Amino acid sequence: MKPAPFEYHAPETVADVVGLLAEHGDDAKPLAGGQSLVPLLAMRLTRFEHIVDLNRVDELFGVSTDNGGVRIGAMTRQAAVETDAAVAERVPLLHLATPHIGHFQIRNRGTIGGSIAHADPASEYPAVMLALDGVAEIASATGIREVPAAEFFESTFITAVAPDELLVALRFAAWDQPAAFAFDEIARRSGDFALAGAAVGIGTDSAGRINRAAVGMLGVGPIPLRATSVEAALMGLTAAEADPAEIGRLAADDMDPIGDVHASVEYRRQAGSTLVGRVLADALAQVTTEAANG
């Protein structure tokens, strides 16, 4: 099938983009990597009168360091995130999650901003953003506003970005303490959307006790979720004291899974809890190894 007719725009600045979005409102849609939007248009599952191509807006591309963390332009390709040294050093959880996104051909075209703005609850980047308390920079004709991840995802495929606004960048702060990170997901085939997934970060104090825990989950609710029960149970424990399987089971209390043709509610809850425990075990093993190495 072919998309319904639309008017194509190719602006070169953020100001021009938000001007077009303000002018056309709900009738306009930004085009980033197109990995989600183009198939939807082609199958006529959605339609817009105006498509605003972001690929010529140079200021939306690139990774820069920012007060110990990183700032990533919304149009930065997922493949670039995967190989960027600053991301790997300062935001390792983002680095670990990226290879799970589709196949390399998809990552070569897909963008970090497109993935997060699309807000698919089975997508990797939204769960990582939530776990790491990332911040979205959102532009409009009146300027830039910042929205924390906890307020960004409102419902399935719905975010805090208004029709006349544009997601321009994501910011992630580096953890200023000894920390370990792990990510994993379950999918029917490599490259498929995840049935469930977990992103974990654990920080420790000088005595080796956990004083910071972040657990993001994907595929187990209408939006990415935090496993706050797991995070609370980890606080104050050493890696040796924590039982990852037992603590991981607490994640079921924080899920709101939806059954569909791919998996039932019960399967997603069980698989998600098991996966949280598995990823938690990976991160705790890293903490143990680092402690042993002095």
CSV table of C-alpha atoms in Angstrom, one decimal:
chain,number,residue,atom,x,y,z
A,1,MET,CA,0.0,0.0,0.0
A,2,LYS,CA,1.0,3.6,-0.3
A,3,PRO,CA,0.5,6.5,2.2
A,4,ALA,CA,-2.4,8.9,1.8
A,5,PRO,CA,-1.3,12.1,0.1
A,6,PHE,CA,0.5,14.7,2.3
A,7,GLU,CA,2.5,17.8,2.0
A,8,TYR,CA,6.3,17.3,2.6
A,9,HIS,CA,8.4,19.9,4.4
A,10,ALA,CA,12.2,19.8,4.8
A,11,PRO,CA,13.2,22.6,7.3
A,12,GLU,CA,16.8,23.1,8.3
A,13,THR,CA,16.4,24.7,11.8
A,14,VAL,CA,14.5,23.9,15.0
A,15,ALA,CA,12.9,27.3,14.7
A,16,ASP,CA,11.5,26.4,11.3
A,17,VAL,CA,10.3,23.0,12.6
A,18,VAL,CA,8.3,24.4,15.5
A,19,GLY,CA,7.0,27.1,13.3
A,20,LEU,CA,5.5,24.5,11.0
A,21,LEU,CA,4.2,22.5,13.9
A,22,ALA,CA,2.5,25.6,15.4
A,23,GLU,CA,1.0,26.4,12.0
A,24,HIS,CA,-0.4,23.0,11.2
A,25,GLY,CA,-1.0,21.5,14.7
A,26,ASP,CA,-2.5,18.0,14.8
A,27,ASP,CA,-2.3,17.9,11.0
A,28,ALA,CA,1.5,17.8,11.1
A,29,LYS,CA,3.9,15.0,12.1
A,30,PRO,CA,7.7,15.1,12.5
A,31,LEU,CA,9.6,12.5,10.6
A,32,ALA,CA,12.8,11.3,12.3
A,33,GLY,CA,14.3,7.9,11.4
A,34,GLY,CA,10.9,6.7,10.0
A,35,GLN,CA,11.2,3.2,11.4
A,36,SER,CA,7.8,3.4,13.1
A,37,LEU,CA,6.1,6.2,11.2
A,38,VAL,CA,6.7,5.2,7.6
A,39,PRO,CA,5.1,1.7,8.0
A,40,LEU,CA,2.1,3.2,9.7
A,41,LEU,CA,1.7,5.7,6.9
A,42,ALA,CA,2.2,3.0,4.2
A,43,MET,CA,-0.5,0.7,5.8
A,44,ARG,CA,-2.7,3.7,6.3
A,45,LEU,CA,-3.0,3.0,10.0
A,46,THR,CA,-2.5,6.8,10.4
A,47,ARG,CA,-2.4,9.8,8.2
A,48,PHE,CA,-1.2,13.4,8.4
A,49,GLU,CA,-1.7,16.3,6.0
A,50,HIS,CA,1.9,17.5,6.6
A,51,ILE,CA,5.1,15.5,7.2
A,52,VAL,CA,8.0,17.6,8.6
A,53,ASP,CA,11.3,15.9,7.8
A,54,LEU,CA,13.9,16.5,10.6
A,55,ASN,CA,16.9,15.0,8.7
A,56,ARG,CA,18.3,18.3,7.5
A,57,VAL,CA,18.2,19.9,11.0
A,58,ASP,CA,21.9,19.6,12.0
A,59,GLU,CA,21.4,21.0,15.5
A,60,LEU,CA,19.3,17.9,16.4
A,61,PHE,CA,22.3,15.5,15.8
A,62,GLY,CA,25.2,14.5,18.1
A,63,VAL,CA,26.4,13.6,21.5
A,64,SER,CA,28.0,16.1,23.9
A,65,THR,CA,29.2,16.0,27.5
A,66,ASP,CA,27.1,18.0,30.0
A,67,ASN,CA,28.2,18.4,33.6
A,68,GLY,CA,29.5,14.9,33.9
A,69,GLY,CA,26.6,13.3,31.9
A,70,VAL,CA,25.7,13.5,28.3
A,71,ARG,CA,23.3,15.4,26.1
A,72,ILE,CA,22.1,13.5,23.0
A,73,GLY,CA,20.4,15.3,20.1
A,74,ALA,CA,17.0,13.7,19.3
A,75,MET,CA,18.1,12.9,15.7
A,76,THR,CA,21.2,11.0,16.8
A,77,ARG,CA,21.1,7.6,15.2
A,78,GLN,CA,20.9,4.6,17.5
A,79,ALA,CA,24.0,3.2,15.8
A,80,ALA,CA,25.9,6.3,16.9
A,81,VAL,CA,24.6,6.0,20.5
A,82,GLU,CA,25.8,2.3,20.4
A,83,THR,CA,29.4,3.2,19.5
A,84,ASP,CA,29.8,6.6,21.2
A,85,ALA,CA,32.6,6.5,23.8
A,86,ALA,CA,31.1,9.2,26.1
A,87,VAL,CA,27.8,7.2,26.2
A,88,ALA,CA,29.6,4.0,27.1
A,89,GLU,CA,31.6,5.7,29.8
A,90,ARG,CA,29.0,8.0,31.4
A,91,VAL,CA,25.7,6.3,30.6
A,92,PRO,CA,26.6,2.6,30.3
A,93,LEU,CA,23.0,1.4,30.7
A,94,LEU,CA,22.0,3.2,27.5
A,95,HIS,CA,25.0,1.7,25.8
A,96,LEU,CA,24.0,-1.8,27.0
A,97,ALA,CA,20.4,-1.5,25.9
A,98,THR,CA,21.0,-0.2,22.3
A,99,PRO,CA,22.1,-3.5,20.7
A,100,HIS,CA,18.7,-5.0,21.7
A,101,ILE,CA,16.9,-2.6,19.4
A,102,GLY,CA,15.8,-4.4,16.2
A,103,HIS,CA,18.7,-5.2,13.8
A,104,PHE,CA,21.7,-3.1,12.9
A,105,GLN,CA,19.9,-1.9,9.7
A,106,ILE,CA,17.2,-0.4,11.9
A,107,ARG,CA,19.7,1.1,14.3
A,108,ASN,CA,21.5,2.7,11.4
A,109,ARG,CA,18.4,4.7,10.6
A,110,GLY,CA,16.4,4.8,13.8
A,111,THR,CA,17.0,7.7,16.2
A,112,ILE,CA,17.0,8.0,20.0
A,113,GLY,CA,14.5,10.8,19.9
A,114,GLY,CA,12.2,9.0,17.6
A,115,SER,CA,12.1,6.0,19.8
A,116,ILE,CA,11.4,7.9,22.9
A,117,ALA,CA,8.8,10.2,21.3
A,118,HIS,CA,7.0,7.2,19.8
A,119,ALA,CA,6.7,5.8,23.4
A,120,ASP,CA,6.1,2.2,22.6
A,121,PRO,CA,5.9,0.5,26.0
A,122,ALA,CA,7.9,-2.5,24.6
A,123,SER,CA,10.8,-0.2,23.5
A,124,GLU,CA,14.2,-0.2,25.1
A,125,TYR,CA,15.1,3.5,25.3
A,126,PRO,CA,11.9,4.7,27.2
A,127,ALA,CA,12.6,2.2,30.0
A,128,VAL,CA,16.2,3.2,30.2
A,129,MET,CA,15.3,6.9,30.3
A,130,LEU,CA,12.8,6.3,33.1
A,131,ALA,CA,15.3,4.2,35.1
A,132,LEU,CA,18.0,6.8,34.8
A,133,ASP,CA,15.8,9.8,35.5
A,134,GLY,CA,16.6,11.3,32.1
A,135,VAL,CA,15.3,14.7,31.1
A,136,ALA,CA,13.7,15.6,27.8
A,137,GLU,CA,14.3,19.0,26.2
A,138,ILE,CA,11.2,20.1,24.3
A,139,ALA,CA,11.1,23.1,22.0
A,140,SER,CA,8.2,25.2,20.9
A,141,ALA,CA,7.7,28.7,19.4
A,142,THR,CA,8.1,30.1,22.9
A,143,GLY,CA,11.3,28.4,23.9
A,144,ILE,CA,12.7,25.2,25.5
A,145,ARG,CA,11.1,23.4,28.5
A,146,GLU,CA,12.5,20.4,30.3
A,147,VAL,CA,10.4,17.4,31.3
A,148,PRO,CA,11.7,14.6,33.6
A,149,ALA,CA,11.2,11.1,32.4
A,150,ALA,CA,8.7,10.4,35.3
A,151,GLU,CA,6.4,13.0,33.7
A,152,PHE,CA,7.2,12.4,30.1
A,153,PHE,CA,5.3,9.1,29.3
A,154,GLU,CA,1.5,9.7,29.7
A,155,SER,CA,0.0,6.6,28.0
A,156,THR,CA,0.7,4.2,25.3
A,157,PHE,CA,2.2,6.2,22.4
A,158,ILE,CA,1.3,9.4,24.2
A,159,THR,CA,3.9,11.7,25.8
A,160,ALA,CA,4.1,15.2,27.2
A,161,VAL,CA,5.2,16.6,23.8
A,162,ALA,CA,2.3,18.7,22.5
A,163,PRO,CA,1.4,18.9,18.8
A,164,ASP,CA,3.1,22.2,18.4
A,165,GLU,CA,6.3,21.0,20.2
A,166,LEU,CA,9.4,19.1,19.2
A,167,LEU,CA,11.6,16.8,21.3
A,168,VAL,CA,15.1,18.2,20.6
A,169,ALA,CA,17.4,16.3,23.0
A,170,LEU,CA,17.7,13.9,25.9
A,171,ARG,CA,20.0,14.5,28.9
A,172,PHE,CA,21.4,11.7,31.2
A,173,ALA,CA,23.4,12.4,34.3
A,174,ALA,CA,26.3,10.2,35.1
A,175,TRP,CA,26.3,8.3,38.5
A,176,ASP,CA,28.9,9.9,40.8
A,177,GLN,CA,29.5,6.6,42.8
A,178,PRO,CA,30.6,3.1,42.2
A,179,ALA,CA,27.9,1.5,40.1
A,180,ALA,CA,26.9,-1.5,38.1
A,181,PHE,CA,24.4,-1.7,35.2
A,182,ALA,CA,22.7,-4.5,33.3
A,183,PHE,CA,20.0,-4.9,30.7
A,184,ASP,CA,18.1,-7.8,29.1
A,185,GLU,CA,14.8,-8.6,27.5
A,186,ILE,CA,12.8,-11.6,26.2
A,187,ALA,CA,11.6,-11.7,22.6
A,188,ARG,CA,10.3,-14.4,20.4
A,189,ARG,CA,13.1,-13.8,17.9
A,190,SER,CA,16.2,-11.6,18.0
A,191,GLY,CA,15.2,-8.2,16.8
A,192,ASP,CA,11.5,-8.6,17.6
A,193,PHE,CA,9.8,-6.2,20.0
A,194,ALA,CA,10.3,-7.4,23.6
A,195,LEU,CA,7.6,-9.3,25.5
A,196,ALA,CA,9.3,-8.1,28.7
A,197,GLY,CA,12.5,-6.4,29.6
A,198,ALA,CA,14.5,-4.9,32.5
A,199,ALA,CA,17.1,-2.2,32.9
A,200,VAL,CA,19.0,-2.1,36.2
A,201,GLY,CA,21.4,0.2,37.9
A,202,ILE,CA,22.9,-0.3,41.3
A,203,GLY,CA,25.1,2.2,43.2
A,204,THR,CA,27.1,1.5,46.4
A,205,ASP,CA,28.7,3.5,49.2
A,206,SER,CA,32.2,3.1,50.5
A,207,ALA,CA,31.1,0.1,52.7
A,208,GLY,CA,29.7,-1.7,49.7
A,209,ARG,CA,26.1,-1.2,50.7
A,210,ILE,CA,23.5,-0.3,48.0
A,211,ASN,CA,22.5,3.3,48.4
A,212,ARG,CA,21.0,3.8,44.9
A,213,ALA,CA,18.9,1.5,42.9
A,214,ALA,CA,17.1,2.0,39.5
A,215,VAL,CA,15.0,-0.6,37.9
A,216,GLY,CA,13.1,0.2,34.7
A,217,MET,CA,10.8,-2.3,33.0
A,218,LEU,CA,9.4,-2.5,29.4
A,219,GLY,CA,6.6,-4.6,27.9
A,220,VAL,CA,4.8,-5.1,31.2
A,221,GLY,CA,2.5,-2.1,31.2
A,222,PRO,CA,0.9,0.6,29.0
A,223,ILE,CA,4.0,2.8,29.5
A,224,PRO,CA,7.6,2.0,30.8
A,225,LEU,CA,7.5,1.4,34.5
A,226,ARG,CA,9.8,1.6,37.6
A,227,ALA,CA,10.0,-1.4,39.8
A,228,THR,CA,9.9,0.7,43.0
A,229,SER,CA,9.3,-2.3,45.2
A,230,VAL,CA,12.5,-3.9,44.0
A,231,GLU,CA,14.4,-0.6,44.4
A,232,ALA,CA,13.2,-0.2,48.0
A,233,ALA,CA,14.1,-3.8,48.9
A,234,LEU,CA,17.7,-3.4,47.7
A,235,MET,CA,18.5,-0.3,49.7
A,236,GLY,CA,21.0,-0.9,52.5
A,237,LEU,CA,22.0,-4.4,51.4
A,238,THR,CA,25.4,-5.6,50.3
A,239,ALA,CA,25.5,-7.6,47.1
A,240,ALA,CA,26.1,-10.8,49.1
A,241,GLU,CA,23.0,-10.1,51.2
A,242,ALA,CA,20.7,-9.5,48.3
A,243,ASP,CA,18.8,-12.5,46.8
A,244,PRO,CA,18.1,-11.4,43.2
A,245,ALA,CA,15.5,-14.0,42.5
A,246,GLU,CA,13.5,-13.3,45.6
A,247,ILE,CA,13.8,-9.5,45.3
A,248,GLY,CA,13.0,-9.8,41.5
A,249,ARG,CA,9.7,-11.4,42.3
A,250,LEU,CA,8.6,-8.1,44.0
A,251,ALA,CA,8.6,-6.5,40.5
A,252,ALA,CA,5.2,-8.1,39.8
A,253,ASP,CA,3.6,-5.6,42.2
A,254,ASP,CA,4.7,-2.7,40.0
A,255,MET,CA,3.5,-4.2,36.7
A,256,ASP,CA,0.3,-3.5,34.8
A,257,PRO,CA,0.7,-5.9,31.9
A,258,ILE,CA,-1.7,-6.2,28.9
A,259,GLY,CA,-2.5,-9.5,27.3
A,260,ASP,CA,-2.5,-9.7,23.5
A,261,VAL,CA,-1.8,-12.3,20.7
A,262,HIS,CA,1.9,-12.4,21.7
A,263,ALA,CA,1.6,-13.1,25.4
A,264,SER,CA,-0.9,-13.3,28.2
A,265,VAL,CA,-1.1,-11.0,31.2
A,266,GLU,CA,0.1,-13.9,33.4
A,267,TYR,CA,3.1,-14.7,31.1
A,268,ARG,CA,4.2,-11.1,31.0
A,269,ARG,CA,4.0,-10.8,34.8
A,270,GLN,CA,5.9,-14.0,35.4
A,271,ALA,CA,8.5,-13.5,32.6
A,272,GLY,CA,9.0,-9.9,33.7
A,273,SER,CA,9.6,-10.8,37.3
A,274,THR,CA,12.0,-13.5,36.4
A,275,LEU,CA,13.8,-11.2,34.0
A,276,VAL,CA,14.2,-8.5,36.7
A,277,GLY,CA,15.8,-11.1,39.0
A,278,ARG,CA,18.1,-12.2,36.2
A,279,VAL,CA,19.3,-8.7,35.3
A,280,LEU,CA,19.6,-7.9,39.0
A,281,ALA,CA,21.8,-10.9,39.5
A,282,ASP,CA,24.1,-9.7,36.7
A,283,ALA,CA,24.4,-6.2,38.3
A,284,LEU,CA,25.0,-7.7,41.8
A,285,ALA,CA,27.7,-10.0,40.4
A,286,GLN,CA,29.5,-6.9,38.9
A,287,VAL,CA,29.4,-5.2,42.3
A,288,THR,CA,30.8,-8.4,44.0
A,289,THR,CA,33.6,-8.6,41.4
A,290,GLU,CA,34.5,-5.0,41.8
A,291,ALA,CA,34.6,-5.3,45.6
A,292,ALA,CA,36.9,-8.4,45.3
A,293,ASN,CA,39.2,-6.5,43.0
A,294,GLY,CA,39.6,-3.8,45.5
